Amino acid sequence: MRMIYKAAMVGLLACAGTAFAQPAQTAKPATASKSADTPPLTRLPAWAVPQSYELAIKSDPKQATYSGVVTIAVDLKQASNHLWLHGKDLKVSSVTITDAHGKTRAGKYDGAVTKEAEQAGVARVDFGTTLQPQKIKLKFAFTAPYNGTLQGYYKVVFAGNAYAMTQMEPISARLAFPCFDEPGFKAPLDLSLTIPAADKAVANAAETSNKPASNGWKTITFAPTKPLPTYLYAWAVGPWDIVNGPTIPPSQWRAEPVPVRGIATKGNGPKMQRALAMVPGIIEHEEAYYGFGYPFGKLDLAALPDFSAGAMENAGLVTFRDWLLLLDKDSAPSAVRSSFNVIAHELAHQWTGDTVTLDWWNDIWLNESFATWMQQKIEGQIHPDWHAHLGRIMGGQEAMRNDSLASARMIRQPIIGNGDIETAFDGITYQKGAAVLGMFENFVGPKVFQKGMQAYIKAHAFGNANAGDLVDAIATAAGKGEAFKAAFKSFLNQNGVPLVSTQLDCDPKGAARLELTQSRYLPLGSTGDPKRLWGVPVCVRFPNGVQCQMLNTRTGEMKVAGSQCPAWYMPNADGDGYYRYEMAKADRAALTRVIAQRDDGEQLAFADSVDASFRRGDMGAAEALAAMRELAPSKVRQIALAPLATVGWIYDHEARTDAQRSAIRNAVAKAYLPRMQVLGYQRRAGESADDVLMRSSLANTLGLEFKLPQARAELLKQGNAALNPGKDGLPDLMAANPDLLRTALSVAVEQDGKPAVDELVAAIPKTTDPVRRNAMLGALSHAQGAEADVARNFALSPQVKVGEMAMILRGGRDTVAQRDGMWNWFTAHYDKIVARTGVFSGGYLPRLAAGGGCSDAEAQRVQTYFAPKLGQVPGLQRGLAQTHESIVLCSALKAHQNPASIGN
């Protein structure tokens, strides 16, 4: 999992019932391929298939370049005088072709057949003669620079030491060595690394030999891997700490123990133990669910000093941003939970993604949706008090906000270019996909769903699969037919959120029926097509129980069990459905009277229905504030905080006068400040983790979002204390509550301006601890006025890691003046931003420049600026479409809402 979008971790629309799989690639043996063929810019032809790789790399991270030799065994399935593969920014000095009889000849590598091919990383190898179908070997000698944007094989200098490491997903293996860089081409890797004698190296498989080489070098050889796609190949070189974690004992699904190790930068190995201790329980639960043992022998977790993603599921060598694994006894509960969940997610990929791999990138959801869904399942089993079920619901609701856009991706988005691959790692793939899986799991039953998943893994182990394979496995296990498959696919092959409208109808004798109508949920101002159909598994809670029914037509009817008209009903039982609902007015009033007594998931679904109604223009500020007063007293943190997204929008965009903003602040203070005062601003002995998390959330919300003076005063004290020099001359960051450090520093930056900004800019380059760096970098995103540009310029400097830049640049969007300041800076530094972040950032550039906008003028300027650049950076087109549409919708809602209702 790249876990950028993972911000978000973000096209063509398809309706339910359209062709489910992309056309298969079929070879035509009778026709010889000629070297004049057009370069295949999206997908390589299927008539040249890699069987194995032997890769030898010579690498000193202190240098600017590395060299290598790779031999690829290829099954040439049709006569040809050339083949296509991938390579980008590589200097290939020789190509040797060995045919099936052992005869060798020189080949020619061309990485710049056309400008478009060079940009896509598609290269041609000419054989010099026509070869008949046979097994051949291609040997390439090459050199390459270490990548500078955290892709392929890249280097990082950290605390004075040079490290080199890989990040191949999705299409960056081509930057590291010549290869067939597609998920459908799985082949084992036989790797050797020649490195400086003082350095260490790790890779996917276990080390088999370590021998001295000449002149201060040594060669480390690793066991061949199981068949893997190139995006899962991984290795790392440098002065790493390598520490042993717990060994996972054999199980009924696995005969051999699994050694677990931690890989960290020099001196940080001891900080890995808390994270490594989480691994055995996670692996054992995942093995039990799939009925299939962990298949990759050893398991290393590596804390990388800079990383483009959150984590990456490389088989046997899982890589993470360093702060996710470097924990201590005082780490905040939020950090511990993040570590657990990301580890669980990445380890889930060892089955869904690594053992069974998507055939093509339109099915990346088979990796990421399932890993997200499994992560939540494992969290719920091992830590039931963490409320993983609520996390899934909230993730689905967050995905719905993006999925409500007409420009949203489908879960199975057709791939028409590399930009579609690079923007596939978003909330639709992760959160929507997980929510849809949870909905259908609930519909068929968890045990039945598990049976289908086990069959799917076993049928496709160490091979490839597509969505049809998965849906067929679930349907077979559930004894369902084509209607069920069509319902499942209706959520995969079209974008959008179903809206289920309900009205209770009771006859005089007490018999009741619930009238159901489905349409597409669209916010006010949307140009999306409302006439869309899904197969929606609608589950409704009545006072006497839950009833479920598939709604796959425009209208339907659910006969309510029992002989009495129910006093109330909840249209989304347990909040498990990936759909929104609207109720007849009397029905909604009845539910509102009992919502505080409903279960946690249903209260979250109720809060989402309020937000959805507000954004459709069906509800005003007064009703949204009333819903906040209803839910804020909840003892469950997620429910209490749920209304604040809606209220925050009202505060930022609808409130026009000081009196209106004051009215909102007063309402928020009345609802939440008493709880903040009870919790206090410091840790307390024996308090629950949930209290710690609530304190952190409330401090951020009250102090930074709504700027309540009472909260800001307390936070400013801590922020100023943290900025005072300690014994080492650096800010005494631990003078603040560690759980509130970023928030306290942010308030200090907003209040004190230049002195605080200067102090942080001076301290960050001297600080290596990732948690402290994150707090300081996040605080700089709150710089105001001229100091905001100081902070942004600092983000482009070498003192800030590439993977840290966004922590500074995502701030400054609450007011028109702040957004104008960000826009002016961004447009003045566009080329530098693109050069430093790389092409993977393309889909996020428009949002970085203009996110948070809420006027037609802001929508027009982002469109005008980026439209001429669409062909320059992959993914920019979708990023622009979604950013522009979001601003247009915000502007429409702002024009519709009546600020006068705020004080009512």
Coordinates of N, CA and C in Angstrom, one line a residue, residues 309-480:
A309 N 5.5 7.5 0.4 CA 4.2 6.9 0.9 C 4.1 6.9 2.4
G310 N 3.1 6.2 2.9 CA 3.1 6.0 4.3 C 3.8 4.7 4.7
A311 N 3.5 3.7 3.8 CA 4.2 2.4 4.0 C 4.0 1.6 2.7
M312 N 4.8 0.5 2.6 CA 4.7 -0.2 1.3 C 4.9 -1.7 1.6
E313 N 4.1 -2.6 1.0 CA 3.9 -4.0 1.4 C 4.9 -4.9 0.7
N314 N 6.1 -4.5 0.4 CA 7.1 -5.3 -0.3 C 7.1 -6.7 0.4
A315 N 7.0 -7.8 -0.3 CA 7.0 -9.1 0.3 C 8.3 -9.3 1.1
G316 N 8.2 -9.6 2.4 CA 9.3 -9.9 3.2 C 10.1 -8.7 3.7
L317 N 9.9 -7.6 3.1 CA 10.6 -6.3 3.5 C 9.6 -5.2 3.4
V318 N 8.9 -5.0 4.4 CA 7.8 -4.0 4.4 C 8.4 -2.7 4.9
T319 N 8.2 -1.6 4.2 CA 8.8 -0.3 4.5 C 7.8 0.7 4.9
F320 N 8.3 1.6 5.8 CA 7.4 2.5 6.5 C 8.1 3.9 6.6
R321 N 7.3 4.9 6.7 CA 7.8 6.2 7.2 C 8.3 6.0 8.6
D322 N 9.5 6.5 9.0 CA 10.1 6.2 10.2 C 9.3 6.4 11.4
W323 N 8.5 7.5 11.5 CA 7.8 7.8 12.7 C 6.7 6.7 13.0
L324 N 6.3 5.9 12.0 CA 5.3 4.9 12.3 C 5.9 3.7 13.1
L325 N 7.2 3.6 13.0 CA 7.8 2.4 13.7 C 8.6 2.8 14.9
L326 N 9.0 4.0 15.0 CA 9.9 4.4 16.1 C 9.1 4.9 17.3
L327 N 8.8 4.0 18.2 CA 7.9 4.3 19.3 C 8.7 4.1 20.6
D328 N 8.2 4.8 21.7 CA 8.8 4.5 23.0 C 7.6 4.4 24.0
K329 N 7.9 4.2 25.2 CA 6.9 4.0 26.2 C 6.0 5.2 26.4
D330 N 6.4 6.4 26.0 CA 5.6 7.6 26.2 C 4.9 8.0 24.9
S331 N 5.0 7.2 23.8 CA 4.4 7.6 22.6 C 2.9 7.8 22.8
A332 N 2.4 8.8 22.1 CA 0.9 9.1 22.2 C 0.1 8.0 21.7
P333 N -1.1 7.7 22.3 CA -2.0 6.7 21.8 C -2.3 6.8 20.4
S334 N -2.4 8.0 19.8 CA -2.6 8.1 18.4 C -1.5 7.6 17.6
A335 N -0.2 7.7 18.1 CA 0.9 7.2 17.3 C 0.9 5.7 17.4
V336 N 0.6 5.1 18.6 CA 0.6 3.7 18.8 C -0.5 3.1 17.9
R337 N -1.7 3.7 17.8 CA -2.7 3.1 17.0 C -2.4 3.2 15.5
S338 N -1.8 4.4 15.1 CA -1.4 4.5 13.7 C -0.4 3.4 13.4
S339 N 0.5 3.2 14.2 CA 1.5 2.1 14.0 C 0.9 0.8 13.8
F340 N 0.0 0.4 14.7 CA -0.7 -0.9 14.7 C -1.5 -1.0 13.4
N341 N -2.2 0.0 13.0 CA -3.1 -0.1 11.9 C -2.4 -0.1 10.6
V342 N -1.3 0.6 10.5 CA -0.5 0.6 9.2 C 0.2 -0.7 9.1
I343 N 0.8 -1.2 10.2 CA 1.4 -2.6 10.2 C 0.4 -3.6 9.8
A344 N -0.8 -3.6 10.4 CA -1.9 -4.6 10.0 C -2.2 -4.5 8.6
H345 N -2.3 -3.3 8.1 CA -2.7 -3.1 6.7 C -1.6 -3.7 5.7
E346 N -0.3 -3.3 6.0 CA 0.7 -3.8 5.2 C 0.9 -5.3 5.2
L347 N 0.7 -5.9 6.4 CA 0.8 -7.3 6.5 C -0.4 -8.1 5.9
A348 N -1.5 -7.4 5.9 CA -2.6 -8.0 5.1 C -2.3 -8.1 3.7
H349 N -1.5 -7.2 3.1 CA -1.1 -7.3 1.7 C -0.3 -8.5 1.4
Q350 N 0.3 -9.1 2.4 CA 1.1 -10.3 2.1 C 0.3 -11.4 1.5
W351 N -1.1 -11.3 1.7 CA -2.0 -12.2 1.1 C -2.7 -11.5 -0.1
T352 N -3.3 -10.4 0.1 CA -4.0 -9.7 -1.0 C -3.1 -8.6 -1.5
G353 N -2.4 -9.0 -2.6 CA -1.5 -8.1 -3.2 C -0.2 -8.8 -3.6
D354 N 0.4 -9.5 -2.5 CA 1.7 -10.2 -2.7 C 1.5 -11.6 -3.1
T355 N 0.7 -12.4 -2.4 CA 0.4 -13.8 -2.8 C -0.5 -13.8 -4.0
V356 N -1.6 -13.1 -3.9 CA -2.5 -12.9 -5.0 C -2.4 -11.5 -5.5
T357 N -2.0 -11.3 -6.7 CA -1.7 -9.9 -7.2 C -2.7 -9.5 -8.3
L358 N -3.1 -8.3 -8.3 CA -4.0 -7.8 -9.3 C -3.3 -8.0 -10.7
D359 N -4.2 -8.3 -11.7 CA -3.7 -8.5 -13.0 C -3.3 -7.2 -13.7
W360 N -4.1 -6.1 -13.4 CA -3.8 -4.8 -14.0 C -4.3 -3.7 -13.1
W361 N -3.8 -2.5 -13.3 CA -4.0 -1.5 -12.3 C -5.4 -1.0 -12.1
N362 N -6.3 -1.4 -13.0 CA -7.8 -1.0 -12.8 C -8.3 -1.8 -11.6
D363 N -7.6 -2.8 -11.1 CA -8.0 -3.6 -10.0 C -7.2 -3.4 -8.7
I364 N -6.6 -2.2 -8.6 CA -5.7 -2.0 -7.4 C -6.6 -2.1 -6.2
W365 N -7.9 -2.0 -6.3 CA -8.7 -2.1 -5.1 C -8.6 -3.5 -4.5
L366 N -8.3 -4.5 -5.3 CA -8.1 -5.9 -4.8 C -7.0 -5.9 -3.8
N367 N -6.0 -5.0 -3.9 CA -4.9 -4.8 -2.9 C -5.4 -4.0 -1.8
E368 N -5.7 -2.7 -2.1 CA -5.9 -1.7 -1.1 C -7.2 -1.8 -0.3
S369 N -8.3 -2.0 -1.0 CA -9.6 -2.1 -0.3 C -9.5 -3.3 0.7
F370 N -9.0 -4.4 0.2 CA -9.0 -5.6 1.1 C -8.0 -5.4 2.3
A371 N -6.9 -4.7 2.0 CA -5.9 -4.5 3.1 C -6.6 -3.6 4.1
T372 N -7.3 -2.5 3.7 CA -7.9 -1.6 4.6 C -9.0 -2.3 5.4
W373 N -9.8 -3.1 4.7 CA -10.9 -3.9 5.4 C -10.3 -4.9 6.4
M374 N -9.2 -5.6 6.0 CA -8.6 -6.6 6.9 C -8.0 -5.9 8.1
Q375 N -7.3 -4.8 7.8 CA -6.7 -4.0 8.9 C -7.8 -3.7 10.0
Q376 N -8.9 -3.2 9.6 CA -10.0 -2.9 10.5 C -10.5 -4.1 11.2
K377 N -10.6 -5.2 10.5 CA -11.0 -6.5 11.1 C -10.0 -6.9 12.2
I378 N -8.8 -6.9 11.9 CA -7.7 -7.3 12.9 C -7.7 -6.4 14.1
E379 N -7.8 -5.1 13.8 CA -7.9 -4.1 14.9 C -9.0 -4.4 15.9
G380 N -10.2 -4.7 15.3 CA -11.4 -5.1 16.1 C -11.2 -6.3 16.9
Q381 N -10.4 -7.3 16.4 CA -10.2 -8.6 17.1 C -9.2 -8.4 18.2
I382 N -8.1 -7.7 18.0 CA -7.0 -7.6 18.9 C -7.3 -6.5 19.9
H383 N -7.9 -5.4 19.5 CA -8.1 -4.2 20.3 C -9.6 -3.8 20.2
P384 N -10.5 -4.5 20.7 CA -11.9 -4.2 20.6 C -12.3 -2.8 21.1
D385 N -11.5 -2.3 22.1 CA -11.8 -1.0 22.7 C -11.4 0.1 21.8
W386 N -10.8 -0.1 20.7 CA -10.4 0.9 19.8 C -11.5 1.3 18.8
H387 N -12.6 0.6 18.8 CA -13.8 0.9 18.0 C -13.5 0.9 16.5
A388 N -12.8 -0.2 16.0 CA -12.5 -0.3 14.6 C -13.7 -0.2 13.7
H389 N -14.8 -0.7 14.1 CA -16.0 -0.7 13.3 C -16.4 0.8 13.0
L390 N -16.2 1.7 14.0 CA -16.5 3.1 13.7 C -15.5 3.7 12.8
G391 N -14.3 3.2 12.8 CA -13.3 3.7 11.9 C -13.6 3.4 10.4
R392 N -14.2 2.1 10.2 CA -14.6 1.8 8.9 C -15.8 2.7 8.4
I393 N -16.7 2.9 9.3 CA -17.9 3.7 8.9 C -17.4 5.1 8.6
M394 N -16.5 5.7 9.5 CA -16.1 7.1 9.2 C -15.2 7.1 7.9
G395 N -14.4 6.1 7.7 CA -13.7 6.1 6.4 C -14.6 6.0 5.2
G396 N -15.7 5.2 5.3 CA -16.6 5.2 4.2 C -17.3 6.6 4.0
Q397 N -17.6 7.2 5.1 CA -18.3 8.5 5.0 C -17.3 9.6 4.4
E398 N -16.1 9.5 4.8 CA -15.1 10.4 4.2 C -15.0 10.1 2.7
A399 N -15.0 8.9 2.3 CA -15.0 8.5 0.9 C -16.2 9.1 0.1
M400 N -17.3 9.1 0.8 CA -18.6 9.6 0.2 C -18.4 11.0 -0.2
R401 N -17.7 11.8 0.6 CA -17.5 13.2 0.3 C -16.8 13.4 -1.1
N402 N -15.8 12.6 -1.3 CA -15.2 12.6 -2.6 C -16.0 11.9 -3.7
D403 N -16.7 10.9 -3.4 CA -17.5 10.1 -4.3 C -18.7 10.8 -4.7
S404 N -19.1 11.9 -4.0 CA -20.2 12.7 -4.4 C -19.9 13.6 -5.6
L405 N -18.6 13.8 -5.9 CA -18.2 14.6 -7.0 C -18.5 13.8 -8.3
A406 N -19.0 14.6 -9.3 CA -19.2 14.0 -10.7 C -17.9 13.5 -11.2
S407 N -16.8 14.1 -10.8 CA -15.4 13.7 -11.3 C -14.7 12.7 -10.5
A408 N -15.4 12.1 -9.6 CA -14.8 11.0 -8.7 C -14.4 9.8 -9.5
R409 N -13.4 9.1 -9.1 CA -13.0 7.9 -9.7 C -14.0 6.8 -9.4
M410 N -14.0 5.7 -10.2 CA -14.7 4.5 -9.9 C -13.7 3.7 -9.1
I411 N -14.2 2.7 -8.3 CA -13.3 1.7 -7.7 C -12.5 1.0 -8.7
R412 N -13.1 0.6 -9.8 CA -12.4 0.0 -10.9 C -12.3 1.0 -12.1
Q413 N -11.4 1.9 -12.0 CA -11.3 2.9 -13.0 C -10.5 2.4 -14.2
P414 N -11.1 2.6 -15.4 CA -10.3 2.2 -16.6 C -9.0 2.9 -16.7
I415 N -8.0 2.3 -17.1 CA -6.6 2.9 -17.2 C -6.4 3.2 -18.6
I416 N -6.3 4.5 -18.9 CA -6.0 5.0 -20.3 C -4.6 5.7 -20.4
G417 N -3.9 5.7 -19.2 CA -2.6 6.4 -19.2 C -2.0 6.2 -17.9
N418 N -0.7 6.5 -17.8 CA 0.0 6.4 -16.5 C -0.6 7.3 -15.4
G419 N -1.2 8.4 -15.8 CA -1.8 9.3 -14.8 C -3.0 8.6 -14.1
D420 N -3.7 7.7 -14.8 CA -4.7 7.0 -14.1 C -4.2 6.0 -13.1
I421 N -3.0 5.5 -13.3 CA -2.4 4.6 -12.4 C -1.9 5.4 -11.2
E422 N -1.3 6.5 -11.4 CA -0.7 7.3 -10.3 C -1.7 8.0 -9.4
T423 N -2.9 8.2 -9.9 CA -4.0 8.8 -9.1 C -4.9 7.8 -8.5
A424 N -4.6 6.5 -8.6 CA -5.5 5.4 -8.2 C -5.5 5.2 -6.7
F425 N -4.5 5.8 -6.0 CA -4.3 5.5 -4.6 C -5.0 6.6 -3.8
D426 N -6.3 6.5 -3.7 CA -7.1 7.6 -3.1 C -8.1 7.0 -2.2
G427 N -9.0 7.8 -1.6 CA -10.0 7.4 -0.7 C -11.0 6.5 -1.3
I428 N -11.2 6.5 -2.6 CA -12.1 5.6 -3.3 C -11.6 4.2 -3.3
T429 N -10.3 4.1 -3.6 CA -9.7 2.8 -3.6 C -9.6 2.2 -2.2
Y430 N -9.2 3.0 -1.2 CA -9.0 2.5 0.2 C -10.3 2.5 0.9
Q431 N -10.9 3.6 1.3 CA -12.0 3.7 2.2 C -13.3 3.3 1.6
K432 N -13.6 3.7 0.3 CA -14.9 3.3 -0.3 C -14.8 1.8 -0.5
G433 N -13.7 1.3 -1.0 CA -13.6 -0.1 -1.3 C -13.8 -1.0 0.0
A434 N -13.2 -0.5 1.1 CA -13.3 -1.3 2.3 C -14.7 -1.2 2.8
A435 N -15.4 -0.1 2.7 CA -16.8 0.1 3.1 C -17.7 -0.8 2.3
V436 N -17.5 -0.9 1.0 CA -18.3 -1.8 0.1 C -18.1 -3.2 0.5
L437 N -16.9 -3.6 0.8 CA -16.6 -5.0 1.2 C -17.3 -5.3 2.5
G438 N -17.2 -4.3 3.5 CA -17.9 -4.5 4.7 C -19.4 -4.7 4.6
M439 N -20.0 -3.9 3.6 CA -21.4 -3.9 3.4 C -21.9 -5.3 2.9
F440 N -21.1 -5.8 1.9 CA -21.5 -7.1 1.3 C -21.1 -8.3 2.3
E441 N -20.1 -8.1 3.1 CA -19.8 -9.1 4.1 C -21.0 -9.2 5.1
N442 N -21.5 -8.0 5.5 CA -22.6 -8.0 6.4 C -23.9 -8.6 5.8
F443 N -24.0 -8.4 4.5 CA -25.2 -8.9 3.8 C -25.2 -10.5 3.7
V444 N -24.0 -11.1 3.3 CA -24.0 -12.5 3.2 C -23.6 -13.2 4.5
G445 N -23.1 -12.5 5.4 CA -22.6 -13.1 6.7 C -21.1 -13.2 6.8
P446 N -20.5 -12.9 7.9 CA -19.0 -12.9 8.0 C -18.4 -14.3 7.7
K447 N -19.0 -15.4 8.1 CA -18.5 -16.7 7.9 C -18.5 -17.1 6.4
V448 N -19.6 -16.8 5.8 CA -19.7 -17.1 4.4 C -18.7 -16.2 3.6
F449 N -18.6 -15.0 3.9 CA -17.6 -14.1 3.2 C -16.2 -14.7 3.4
Q450 N -15.9 -15.1 4.6 CA -14.5 -15.7 4.9 C -14.3 -16.9 4.0
K451 N -15.3 -17.7 3.9 CA -15.2 -18.9 3.1 C -14.8 -18.5 1.6
G452 N -15.5 -17.5 1.1 CA -15.2 -17.1 -0.2 C -13.8 -16.5 -0.4
M453 N -13.4 -15.8 0.7 CA -12.0 -15.2 0.6 C -11.0 -16.3 0.6
Q454 N -11.2 -17.3 1.5 CA -10.2 -18.4 1.5 C -10.1 -19.1 0.2
A455 N -11.2 -19.3 -0.5 CA -11.2 -20.0 -1.8 C -10.5 -19.1 -2.8
Y456 N -10.7 -17.8 -2.7 CA -10.1 -16.9 -3.7 C -8.5 -16.9 -3.5
I457 N -8.0 -16.9 -2.3 CA -6.6 -16.9 -2.0 C -6.0 -18.2 -2.5
K458 N -6.6 -19.3 -2.2 CA -6.0 -20.6 -2.6 C -6.1 -20.8 -4.1
A459 N -7.1 -20.3 -4.7 CA -7.2 -20.5 -6.2 C -6.2 -19.7 -7.0
H460 N -5.8 -18.6 -6.4 CA -4.9 -17.7 -7.2 C -3.6 -17.5 -6.5
A461 N -3.2 -18.3 -5.6 CA -1.9 -18.1 -4.9 C -0.7 -18.0 -5.8
F462 N 0.1 -17.0 -5.6 CA 1.3 -16.8 -6.4 C 1.0 -16.5 -7.9
G463 N -0.2 -16.1 -8.1 CA -0.6 -15.8 -9.5 C -1.3 -14.4 -9.5
N464 N -2.1 -14.2 -10.5 CA -2.8 -12.9 -10.6 C -4.3 -13.2 -10.6
A465 N -5.1 -12.1 -10.3 CA -6.6 -12.2 -10.3 C -7.2 -10.9 -10.7
N466 N -8.4 -10.9 -11.1 CA -9.2 -9.7 -11.3 C -10.4 -9.6 -10.5
A467 N -11.2 -8.6 -10.6 CA -12.4 -8.4 -9.8 C -13.4 -9.5 -10.0
G468 N -13.5 -10.0 -11.2 CA -14.5 -11.1 -11.5 C -14.2 -12.3 -10.7
D469 N -12.9 -12.6 -10.5 CA -12.5 -13.8 -9.7 C -12.9 -13.6 -8.3
L470 N -12.8 -12.5 -7.7 CA -13.1 -12.2 -6.3 C -14.7 -12.3 -6.2
V471 N -15.4 -11.6 -7.0 CA -16.8 -11.6 -6.9 C -17.4 -13.0 -7.1
D472 N -16.9 -13.7 -8.0 CA -17.3 -15.1 -8.2 C -17.1 -16.0 -7.0
A473 N -15.9 -15.8 -6.3 CA -15.6 -16.6 -5.2 C -16.6 -16.3 -4.0
I474 N -16.9 -15.0 -3.8 CA -17.9 -14.6 -2.8 C -19.3 -15.2 -3.1
A475 N -19.7 -15.0 -4.4 CA -21.0 -15.4 -4.8 C -21.2 -16.9 -4.6
T476 N -20.1 -17.7 -5.0 CA -20.2 -19.1 -4.9 C -20.3 -19.5 -3.4
A477 N -19.5 -18.9 -2.6 CA -19.6 -19.3 -1.1 C -21.0 -19.0 -0.6
A478 N -21.6 -17.9 -1.1 CA -22.9 -17.5 -0.5 C -24.1 -18.1 -1.2
G479 N -23.8 -18.9 -2.3 CA -24.9 -19.5 -3.0 C -25.7 -18.5 -3.8
K480 N -25.1 -17.4 -4.2 CA -25.7 -16.3 -4.9 C -25.5 -16.4 -6.4

